[in-house]
Amino acid sequence: MTDVPDKISVLKFGGSSLKDPGSIERVVSIVAGRLGEGYKVVAVVSAQGKITESLLKDADIYAPSGNPREVDMLLTTGERASAALVAMALTSKGFPAISLTGSQAGIITDDNHTNARIIEVRPARVEDALREGKTVIVGGFQGVSFKKEVTTLGRGGSDTTAVALAAALNAEVCEIFSNVDGVYSADPNVVKDAYKIDEMSYQEMQELSEAGARVLHSRAVEFAKEKGIEIHCKSTLEPDSPGTVIKGFETREKIRKAGVAYEKNVTLIHTYEPDLTGLSTINNVLKFCRKKNVSVKQISFHKGYKESMVGSFILSKNDNYSCDPFLVELREKFQTAVEIINDLSAVSIVGEGITDKPDTLLDAIELLKSNEIKVSGFHTSSFRISLLLSTEKLEKSINLLHKYIVG
Ligand code: ASP
Ligand code: MG
């Protein structure tokens, strides 16, 4: 045997990169390429093509108001199947490989079914297999709780599996492969002039992901930032191009508007307090969300019109698999103490320093207004401005705001 250093390469392949035999063949050749460069390889895989969507549709037939434990049992089969297929394909081409479920790979999570967080990675079996000279294919998006229950990490969660494994195995880089060649300034399916961004900071990427960009799971970025792992997003068609590199930067002096992201179909919920002591409705509504395993975003609570107290928060359909039946129950339980607004979407501008001054926010509001688009609300965080508007106007708004940030 040649004297090769023990370098580990962690790769992740998305569903579109595994959808048919031709795609799997490409994955095999990328893995073979990394092996040829002297790396030991761990490849994390998503479910093939649109399998997750189709499993979710099945779940809707038998458990229309949700059954998070069984949904996790069901969804994890998608990643398990593609891991086994890739392991078979590699082995039959002369590259010995073994597939592992998230649980077998030591991905330990909390017990929050359908949206679990990784709390620890114990990659002993992965390391053993690598030592035996095998390539390890791990089913992404899944783990096991301390109670030995199978869990999933939320839509797009395979990215997080990959980054967590890269950290646990001391890899410096995690390569995320998909059918696009990097992170774009806006969704290229919506904005025809969107361009690829060569480098992004962790925080910019995290804000883009949280604002709805599907290229990377936001927790994957959170993990990468914490552990100092570089993420390279690239296309399976160009495995040797750098794609988009996400890493830490010294603070930039200049304000930059990096990109526009959107989240289609969010639900805005207002709560009203019947008396001035406040907090009772919002408390009960949030407790109800917790009981029903519904995750909420951007909660606020403050004094409203004529001394009444109002709360508000947002539900994302993407984060919650059985949103519609939940909303019906919410309405029945809380009646007029809640207002449920359903036809909204959120569009966000992300970039370092963009909320240092109110200029970008004011420009965005003015621009939308002059195009007869009504803004139903907005909020800002240090790297992001998010505007709520009607879903009907979403595409137009994304294009207008992208044109604005390009200048
Ligand atoms: N298959 C899961 C999904 O479609 C997880 C993933 O792709 O990362 O969300
Ligand atoms: Mg997928």
PDB file of C-alpha atoms in Angstrom, residues 20-270:
ATOM      1  CA  ASP A  20     -31.803   7.817 -11.312  1.00  0.00           C
ATOM      2  CA  PRO A  21     -29.090   5.300 -12.247  1.00  0.00           C
ATOM      3  CA  GLY A  22     -27.253   7.875 -14.368  1.00  0.00           C
ATOM      4  CA  SER A  23     -27.105  10.302 -11.436  1.00  0.00           C
ATOM      5  CA  ILE A  24     -25.918   7.592  -9.065  1.00  0.00           C
ATOM      6  CA  GLU A  25     -23.201   6.698 -11.540  1.00  0.00           C
ATOM      7  CA  ARG A  26     -22.015  10.311 -11.414  1.00  0.00           C
ATOM      8  CA  VAL A  27     -21.980  10.154  -7.594  1.00  0.00           C
ATOM      9  CA  VAL A  28     -19.896   6.968  -7.790  1.00  0.00           C
ATOM     10  CA  SER A  29     -17.388   8.668 -10.042  1.00  0.00           C
ATOM     11  CA  ILE A  30     -17.109  11.717  -7.744  1.00  0.00           C
ATOM     12  CA  VAL A  31     -16.489   9.443  -4.750  1.00  0.00           C
ATOM     13  CA  ALA A  32     -13.974   7.442  -6.802  1.00  0.00           C
ATOM     14  CA  GLY A  33     -12.251  10.715  -7.702  1.00  0.00           C
ATOM     15  CA  ARG A  34     -11.818  11.663  -4.030  1.00  0.00           C
ATOM     16  CA  LEU A  35     -10.567   8.158  -3.211  1.00  0.00           C
ATOM     17  CA  GLY A  36      -8.057   8.510  -6.047  1.00  0.00           C
ATOM     18  CA  GLU A  37      -6.802  11.737  -4.440  1.00  0.00           C
ATOM     19  CA  GLY A  38      -5.991   9.740  -1.311  1.00  0.00           C
ATOM     20  CA  TYR A  39      -8.972  10.609   0.817  1.00  0.00           C
ATOM     21  CA  LYS A  40     -11.076   8.327   2.917  1.00  0.00           C
ATOM     22  CA  VAL A  41     -14.639   9.208   2.000  1.00  0.00           C
ATOM     23  CA  VAL A  42     -17.842   9.634   3.973  1.00  0.00           C
ATOM     24  CA  ALA A  43     -20.810  10.455   1.757  1.00  0.00           C
ATOM     25  CA  VAL A  44     -24.083  11.634   3.235  1.00  0.00           C
ATOM     26  CA  VAL A  45     -27.089  11.117   1.003  1.00  0.00           C
ATOM     27  CA  SER A  46     -30.623  12.503   0.759  1.00  0.00           C
ATOM     28  CA  ALA A  47     -33.635  10.540  -0.374  1.00  0.00           C
ATOM     29  CA  GLN A  48     -33.774  10.054  -4.136  1.00  0.00           C
ATOM     30  CA  GLY A  49     -35.562  12.732  -6.176  1.00  0.00           C
ATOM     31  CA  LYS A  50     -38.932  13.664  -4.717  1.00  0.00           C
ATOM     32  CA  ILE A  51     -39.284  10.610  -2.453  1.00  0.00           C
ATOM     33  CA  THR A  52     -39.660  12.675   0.718  1.00  0.00           C
ATOM     34  CA  GLU A  53     -42.571  14.628  -0.803  1.00  0.00           C
ATOM     35  CA  SER A  54     -44.273  11.435  -1.862  1.00  0.00           C
ATOM     36  CA  LEU A  55     -43.845   9.838   1.587  1.00  0.00           C
ATOM     37  CA  LEU A  56     -45.310  12.974   3.157  1.00  0.00           C
ATOM     38  CA  LYS A  57     -48.326  12.670   0.860  1.00  0.00           C
ATOM     39  CA  ASP A  58     -48.787   9.081   2.004  1.00  0.00           C
ATOM     40  CA  ALA A  59     -48.588  10.177   5.646  1.00  0.00           C
ATOM     41  CA  ASP A  60     -51.315  12.719   4.957  1.00  0.00           C
ATOM     42  CA  ILE A  61     -53.683   9.944   3.915  1.00  0.00           C
ATOM     43  CA  TYR A  62     -53.335   7.954   7.111  1.00  0.00           C
ATOM     44  CA  ALA A  63     -52.547  10.674   9.647  1.00  0.00           C
ATOM     45  CA  PRO A  64     -54.030  13.920   8.313  1.00  0.00           C
ATOM     46  CA  SER A  65     -53.541  15.727  11.600  1.00  0.00           C
ATOM     47  CA  GLY A  66     -50.029  14.412  12.066  1.00  0.00           C
ATOM     48  CA  ASN A  67     -48.273  11.609  13.903  1.00  0.00           C
ATOM     49  CA  PRO A  68     -44.708  12.855  14.294  1.00  0.00           C
ATOM     50  CA  ARG A  69     -43.155   9.630  15.554  1.00  0.00           C
ATOM     51  CA  GLU A  70     -44.499   7.550  12.697  1.00  0.00           C
ATOM     52  CA  VAL A  71     -43.757  10.303  10.175  1.00  0.00           C
ATOM     53  CA  ASP A  72     -40.115  10.035  11.241  1.00  0.00           C
ATOM     54  CA  MET A  73     -40.161   6.249  10.889  1.00  0.00           C
ATOM     55  CA  LEU A  74     -41.578   6.701   7.403  1.00  0.00           C
ATOM     56  CA  LEU A  75     -39.416   9.569   6.111  1.00  0.00           C
ATOM     57  CA  THR A  76     -36.124   8.020   7.197  1.00  0.00           C
ATOM     58  CA  THR A  77     -36.728   5.088   4.838  1.00  0.00           C
ATOM     59  CA  GLY A  78     -36.048   7.441   1.911  1.00  0.00           C
ATOM     60  CA  GLU A  79     -32.475   8.201   2.965  1.00  0.00           C
ATOM     61  CA  ARG A  80     -31.911   4.628   4.043  1.00  0.00           C
ATOM     62  CA  ALA A  81     -32.832   3.373   0.598  1.00  0.00           C
ATOM     63  CA  SER A  82     -30.568   5.763  -1.248  1.00  0.00           C
ATOM     64  CA  ALA A  83     -27.635   5.031   1.110  1.00  0.00           C
ATOM     65  CA  ALA A  84     -27.986   1.309   0.450  1.00  0.00           C
ATOM     66  CA  LEU A  85     -28.200   1.833  -3.313  1.00  0.00           C
ATOM     67  CA  VAL A  86     -25.107   4.040  -3.416  1.00  0.00           C
ATOM     68  CA  ALA A  87     -23.187   1.547  -1.245  1.00  0.00           C
ATOM     69  CA  MET A  88     -24.180  -1.262  -3.634  1.00  0.00           C
ATOM     70  CA  ALA A  89     -23.211   0.774  -6.695  1.00  0.00           C
ATOM     71  CA  LEU A  90     -19.797   1.674  -5.260  1.00  0.00           C
ATOM     72  CA  THR A  91     -19.048  -1.844  -4.096  1.00  0.00           C
ATOM     73  CA  SER A  92     -19.948  -3.357  -7.438  1.00  0.00           C
ATOM     74  CA  LYS A  93     -17.562  -0.913  -9.156  1.00  0.00           C
ATOM     75  CA  GLY A  94     -14.725  -2.154  -6.948  1.00  0.00           C
ATOM     76  CA  PHE A  95     -14.932   0.454  -4.181  1.00  0.00           C
ATOM     77  CA  PRO A  96     -15.943  -1.377  -1.007  1.00  0.00           C
ATOM     78  CA  ALA A  97     -18.648   0.610   0.770  1.00  0.00           C
ATOM     79  CA  ILE A  98     -21.096   0.231   3.644  1.00  0.00           C
ATOM     80  CA  SER A  99     -24.304   2.145   4.291  1.00  0.00           C
ATOM     81  CA  LEU A 100     -25.283   3.299   7.779  1.00  0.00           C
ATOM     82  CA  THR A 101     -28.471   4.855   9.100  1.00  0.00           C
ATOM     83  CA  GLY A 102     -28.146   8.064  11.096  1.00  0.00           C
ATOM     84  CA  SER A 103     -28.530   6.039  14.256  1.00  0.00           C
ATOM     85  CA  GLN A 104     -25.776   3.585  13.256  1.00  0.00           C
ATOM     86  CA  ALA A 105     -23.526   6.505  12.345  1.00  0.00           C
ATOM     87  CA  GLY A 106     -23.935   7.883  15.880  1.00  0.00           C
ATOM     88  CA  ILE A 107     -26.075  10.942  15.150  1.00  0.00           C
ATOM     89  CA  ILE A 108     -27.677  11.576  18.537  1.00  0.00           C
ATOM     90  CA  THR A 109     -30.518  14.101  18.625  1.00  0.00           C
ATOM     91  CA  ASP A 110     -33.065  15.495  21.021  1.00  0.00           C
ATOM     92  CA  ASP A 111     -36.512  13.901  20.891  1.00  0.00           C
ATOM     93  CA  ASN A 112     -38.278  16.631  18.944  1.00  0.00           C
ATOM     94  CA  HIS A 113     -39.795  14.456  16.210  1.00  0.00           C
ATOM     95  CA  THR A 114     -39.756  15.875  12.650  1.00  0.00           C
ATOM     96  CA  ASN A 115     -37.527  18.788  13.666  1.00  0.00           C
ATOM     97  CA  ALA A 116     -34.871  17.324  15.947  1.00  0.00           C
ATOM     98  CA  ARG A 117     -31.532  18.916  16.743  1.00  0.00           C
ATOM     99  CA  ILE A 118     -28.257  17.030  16.753  1.00  0.00           C
ATOM    100  CA  ILE A 119     -26.804  17.132  20.232  1.00  0.00           C
ATOM    101  CA  GLU A 120     -23.877  14.791  19.826  1.00  0.00           C
ATOM    102  CA  VAL A 121     -22.115  12.712  17.187  1.00  0.00           C
ATOM    103  CA  ARG A 122     -20.468   9.427  18.167  1.00  0.00           C
ATOM    104  CA  PRO A 123     -18.946   8.269  14.896  1.00  0.00           C
ATOM    105  CA  ALA A 124     -17.260   5.079  16.176  1.00  0.00           C
ATOM    106  CA  ARG A 125     -18.832   2.834  13.543  1.00  0.00           C
ATOM    107  CA  VAL A 126     -17.984   5.292  10.785  1.00  0.00           C
ATOM    108  CA  GLU A 127     -14.363   5.365  11.930  1.00  0.00           C
ATOM    109  CA  ASP A 128     -14.193   1.572  12.195  1.00  0.00           C
ATOM    110  CA  ALA A 129     -15.470   1.160   8.647  1.00  0.00           C
ATOM    111  CA  LEU A 130     -13.026   3.778   7.317  1.00  0.00           C
ATOM    112  CA  ARG A 131     -10.209   1.960   9.082  1.00  0.00           C
ATOM    113  CA  GLU A 132     -11.283  -1.221   7.310  1.00  0.00           C
ATOM    114  CA  GLY A 133     -10.820   0.614   4.024  1.00  0.00           C
ATOM    115  CA  LYS A 134     -14.513   1.104   3.302  1.00  0.00           C
ATOM    116  CA  THR A 135     -16.285   4.166   2.031  1.00  0.00           C
ATOM    117  CA  VAL A 136     -19.137   5.027   4.356  1.00  0.00           C
ATOM    118  CA  ILE A 137     -22.515   6.129   3.009  1.00  0.00           C
ATOM    119  CA  VAL A 138     -24.675   7.703   5.678  1.00  0.00           C
ATOM    120  CA  GLY A 139     -28.412   8.282   5.376  1.00  0.00           C
ATOM    121  CA  GLY A 140     -28.804  12.010   5.997  1.00  0.00           C
ATOM    122  CA  PHE A 141     -31.586  13.939   7.730  1.00  0.00           C
ATOM    123  CA  GLN A 142     -31.961  11.447  10.580  1.00  0.00           C
ATOM    124  CA  GLY A 143     -30.723  10.482  13.982  1.00  0.00           C
ATOM    125  CA  VAL A 144     -31.698   8.715  17.154  1.00  0.00           C
ATOM    126  CA  SER A 145     -32.768  10.208  20.456  1.00  0.00           C
ATOM    127  CA  PHE A 146     -31.551   9.131  23.886  1.00  0.00           C
ATOM    128  CA  LYS A 147     -34.849   7.289  24.168  1.00  0.00           C
ATOM    129  CA  LYS A 148     -33.783   5.272  21.108  1.00  0.00           C
ATOM    130  CA  GLU A 149     -36.450   6.832  18.930  1.00  0.00           C
ATOM    131  CA  VAL A 150     -35.723   7.535  15.274  1.00  0.00           C
ATOM    132  CA  THR A 151     -35.874  11.260  14.541  1.00  0.00           C
ATOM    133  CA  THR A 152     -35.564  13.557  11.516  1.00  0.00           C
ATOM    134  CA  LEU A 153     -33.885  16.953  11.351  1.00  0.00           C
ATOM    135  CA  GLY A 154     -36.398  18.999   9.327  1.00  0.00           C
ATOM    136  CA  ARG A 155     -36.642  19.442   5.545  1.00  0.00           C
ATOM    137  CA  GLY A 156     -33.224  19.722   3.950  1.00  0.00           C
ATOM    138  CA  GLY A 157     -31.581  18.290   7.074  1.00  0.00           C
ATOM    139  CA  SER A 158     -29.080  16.052   5.277  1.00  0.00           C
ATOM    140  CA  ASP A 159     -26.792  19.079   4.985  1.00  0.00           C
ATOM    141  CA  THR A 160     -26.700  19.236   8.750  1.00  0.00           C
ATOM    142  CA  THR A 161     -25.844  15.530   9.017  1.00  0.00           C
ATOM    143  CA  ALA A 162     -22.917  16.108   6.657  1.00  0.00           C
ATOM    144  CA  VAL A 163     -21.516  19.127   8.477  1.00  0.00           C
ATOM    145  CA  ALA A 164     -21.941  17.455  11.869  1.00  0.00           C
ATOM    146  CA  LEU A 165     -20.040  14.395  10.632  1.00  0.00           C
ATOM    147  CA  ALA A 166     -17.334  16.579   9.099  1.00  0.00           C
ATOM    148  CA  ALA A 167     -16.873  18.236  12.494  1.00  0.00           C
ATOM    149  CA  ALA A 168     -16.844  14.942  14.393  1.00  0.00           C
ATOM    150  CA  LEU A 169     -14.297  13.443  11.985  1.00  0.00           C
ATOM    151  CA  ASN A 170     -12.070  16.547  11.986  1.00  0.00           C
ATOM    152  CA  ALA A 171     -12.506  17.201   8.288  1.00  0.00           C
ATOM    153  CA  GLU A 172     -11.828  20.814   7.391  1.00  0.00           C
ATOM    154  CA  VAL A 173     -14.234  20.993   4.506  1.00  0.00           C
ATOM    155  CA  CYS A 174     -17.681  19.643   3.795  1.00  0.00           C
ATOM    156  CA  GLU A 175     -18.678  19.534   0.134  1.00  0.00           C
ATOM    157  CA  ILE A 176     -22.400  19.828  -0.560  1.00  0.00           C
ATOM    158  CA  PHE A 177     -23.350  18.589  -4.026  1.00  0.00           C
ATOM    159  CA  SER A 178     -26.610  19.385  -5.786  1.00  0.00           C
ATOM    160  CA  ASN A 179     -27.817  20.231  -9.267  1.00  0.00           C
ATOM    161  CA  VAL A 180     -26.828  23.899  -8.973  1.00  0.00           C
ATOM    162  CA  ASP A 181     -23.259  25.110  -9.024  1.00  0.00           C
ATOM    163  CA  GLY A 182     -23.407  27.233  -5.881  1.00  0.00           C
ATOM    164  CA  VAL A 183     -25.374  29.784  -3.919  1.00  0.00           C
ATOM    165  CA  TYR A 184     -27.070  32.435  -6.043  1.00  0.00           C
ATOM    166  CA  SER A 185     -28.015  36.023  -5.308  1.00  0.00           C
ATOM    167  CA  ALA A 186     -31.652  34.888  -5.676  1.00  0.00           C
ATOM    168  CA  ASP A 187     -33.440  31.732  -6.751  1.00  0.00           C
ATOM    169  CA  PRO A 188     -32.358  31.394 -10.413  1.00  0.00           C
ATOM    170  CA  ASN A 189     -35.727  29.793 -11.199  1.00  0.00           C
ATOM    171  CA  VAL A 190     -37.432  33.069 -10.280  1.00  0.00           C
ATOM    172  CA  VAL A 191     -34.856  35.734 -11.145  1.00  0.00           C
ATOM    173  CA  LYS A 192     -33.242  35.304 -14.523  1.00  0.00           C
ATOM    174  CA  ASP A 193     -30.342  37.674 -13.737  1.00  0.00           C
ATOM    175  CA  ALA A 194     -29.420  35.985 -10.465  1.00  0.00           C
ATOM    176  CA  TYR A 195     -25.681  35.345 -10.251  1.00  0.00           C
ATOM    177  CA  LYS A 196     -23.499  32.920  -8.386  1.00  0.00           C
ATOM    178  CA  ILE A 197     -21.794  34.228  -5.268  1.00  0.00           C
ATOM    179  CA  ASP A 198     -18.201  32.990  -4.909  1.00  0.00           C
ATOM    180  CA  GLU A 199     -17.800  33.500  -1.179  1.00  0.00           C
ATOM    181  CA  MET A 200     -20.172  34.132   1.695  1.00  0.00           C
ATOM    182  CA  SER A 201     -19.813  34.512   5.425  1.00  0.00           C
ATOM    183  CA  TYR A 202     -21.477  32.002   7.710  1.00  0.00           C
ATOM    184  CA  GLN A 203     -23.828  34.621   9.007  1.00  0.00           C
ATOM    185  CA  GLU A 204     -24.984  35.775   5.576  1.00  0.00           C
ATOM    186  CA  MET A 205     -25.613  32.191   4.538  1.00  0.00           C
ATOM    187  CA  GLN A 206     -27.440  31.400   7.747  1.00  0.00           C
ATOM    188  CA  GLU A 207     -29.721  34.386   7.281  1.00  0.00           C
ATOM    189  CA  LEU A 208     -30.401  33.420   3.656  1.00  0.00           C
ATOM    190  CA  SER A 209     -31.271  29.875   4.717  1.00  0.00           C
ATOM    191  CA  GLU A 210     -33.488  31.043   7.546  1.00  0.00           C
ATOM    192  CA  ALA A 211     -35.214  33.390   5.128  1.00  0.00           C
ATOM    193  CA  GLY A 212     -36.135  30.417   2.958  1.00  0.00           C
ATOM    194  CA  ALA A 213     -33.233  29.799   0.552  1.00  0.00           C
ATOM    195  CA  ARG A 214     -33.260  26.057  -0.037  1.00  0.00           C
ATOM    196  CA  VAL A 215     -29.604  25.628  -1.010  1.00  0.00           C
ATOM    197  CA  LEU A 216     -28.460  24.891   2.529  1.00  0.00           C
ATOM    198  CA  HIS A 217     -30.135  23.886   5.761  1.00  0.00           C
ATOM    199  CA  SER A 218     -29.705  26.737   8.236  1.00  0.00           C
ATOM    200  CA  ARG A 219     -28.596  24.451  11.062  1.00  0.00           C
ATOM    201  CA  ALA A 220     -25.837  23.093   8.850  1.00  0.00           C
ATOM    202  CA  VAL A 221     -24.467  26.603   8.590  1.00  0.00           C
ATOM    203  CA  GLU A 222     -24.880  27.154  12.321  1.00  0.00           C
ATOM    204  CA  PHE A 223     -22.871  23.983  12.971  1.00  0.00           C
ATOM    205  CA  ALA A 224     -20.202  24.878  10.428  1.00  0.00           C
ATOM    206  CA  LYS A 225     -19.763  28.298  11.982  1.00  0.00           C
ATOM    207  CA  GLU A 226     -19.445  26.865  15.456  1.00  0.00           C
ATOM    208  CA  LYS A 227     -16.902  24.237  14.429  1.00  0.00           C
ATOM    209  CA  GLY A 228     -15.049  26.263  11.785  1.00  0.00           C
ATOM    210  CA  ILE A 229     -15.843  23.925   8.890  1.00  0.00           C
ATOM    211  CA  GLU A 230     -15.765  25.394   5.380  1.00  0.00           C
ATOM    212  CA  ILE A 231     -18.778  24.505   3.265  1.00  0.00           C
ATOM    213  CA  HIS A 232     -18.335  24.221  -0.484  1.00  0.00           C
ATOM    214  CA  CYS A 233     -21.610  24.169  -2.423  1.00  0.00           C
ATOM    215  CA  LYS A 234     -21.138  22.776  -5.904  1.00  0.00           C
ATOM    216  CA  SER A 235     -22.752  20.924  -8.740  1.00  0.00           C
ATOM    217  CA  THR A 236     -22.229  17.211  -9.405  1.00  0.00           C
ATOM    218  CA  LEU A 237     -21.541  18.237 -13.006  1.00  0.00           C
ATOM    219  CA  GLU A 238     -18.468  20.255 -11.952  1.00  0.00           C
ATOM    220  CA  PRO A 239     -17.055  18.502  -8.897  1.00  0.00           C
ATOM    221  CA  ASP A 240     -13.685  20.225  -9.174  1.00  0.00           C
ATOM    222  CA  SER A 241     -14.897  23.804  -9.491  1.00  0.00           C
ATOM    223  CA  PRO A 242     -14.924  25.732  -6.206  1.00  0.00           C
ATOM    224  CA  GLY A 243     -18.672  26.515  -6.338  1.00  0.00           C
ATOM    225  CA  THR A 244     -19.601  28.819  -3.462  1.00  0.00           C
ATOM    226  CA  VAL A 245     -17.329  28.784  -0.421  1.00  0.00           C
ATOM    227  CA  ILE A 246     -18.933  29.557   2.938  1.00  0.00           C
ATOM    228  CA  LYS A 247     -16.526  30.425   5.691  1.00  0.00           C
ATOM    229  CA  GLY A 248     -15.694  32.936   8.407  1.00  0.00           C
ATOM    230  CA  PHE A 249     -14.393  36.357   7.404  1.00  0.00           C
ATOM    231  CA  GLU A 250     -12.837  39.195   9.289  1.00  0.00           C
ATOM    232  CA  THR A 251     -15.611  41.764   9.557  1.00  0.00           C
ATOM    233  CA  ARG A 252     -16.080  43.589   6.292  1.00  0.00           C
ATOM    234  CA  GLU A 253     -15.976  47.352   6.463  1.00  0.00           C
ATOM    235  CA  LYS A 254     -18.393  47.826   3.639  1.00  0.00           C
ATOM    236  CA  ILE A 255     -22.090  47.222   3.766  1.00  0.00           C
ATOM    237  CA  ARG A 256     -23.046  44.624   1.209  1.00  0.00           C
ATOM    238  CA  LYS A 257     -26.371  43.380  -0.048  1.00  0.00           C
ATOM    239  CA  ALA A 258     -25.663  39.747  -0.705  1.00  0.00           C
ATOM    240  CA  GLY A 259     -28.922  38.252  -1.845  1.00  0.00           C
ATOM    241  CA  VAL A 260     -32.682  37.931  -1.811  1.00  0.00           C
ATOM    242  CA  ALA A 261     -34.477  34.910  -0.354  1.00  0.00           C
ATOM    243  CA  TYR A 262     -38.127  34.095   0.060  1.00  0.00           C
ATOM    244  CA  GLU A 263     -40.463  31.820   1.859  1.00  0.00           C
ATOM    245  CA  LYS A 264     -43.694  31.065   0.058  1.00  0.00           C
ATOM    246  CA  ASN A 265     -46.893  30.600   2.040  1.00  0.00           C
ATOM    247  CA  VAL A 266     -46.293  31.550   5.610  1.00  0.00           C
ATOM    248  CA  THR A 267     -49.049  32.040   8.143  1.00  0.00           C
ATOM    249  CA  LEU A 268     -49.155  35.124  10.319  1.00  0.00           C
ATOM    250  CA  ILE A 269     -50.970  34.737  13.603  1.00  0.00           C
ATOM    251  CA  HIS A 270     -52.056  37.594  15.827  1.00  0.00           C
TER     252      HIS A 270
END
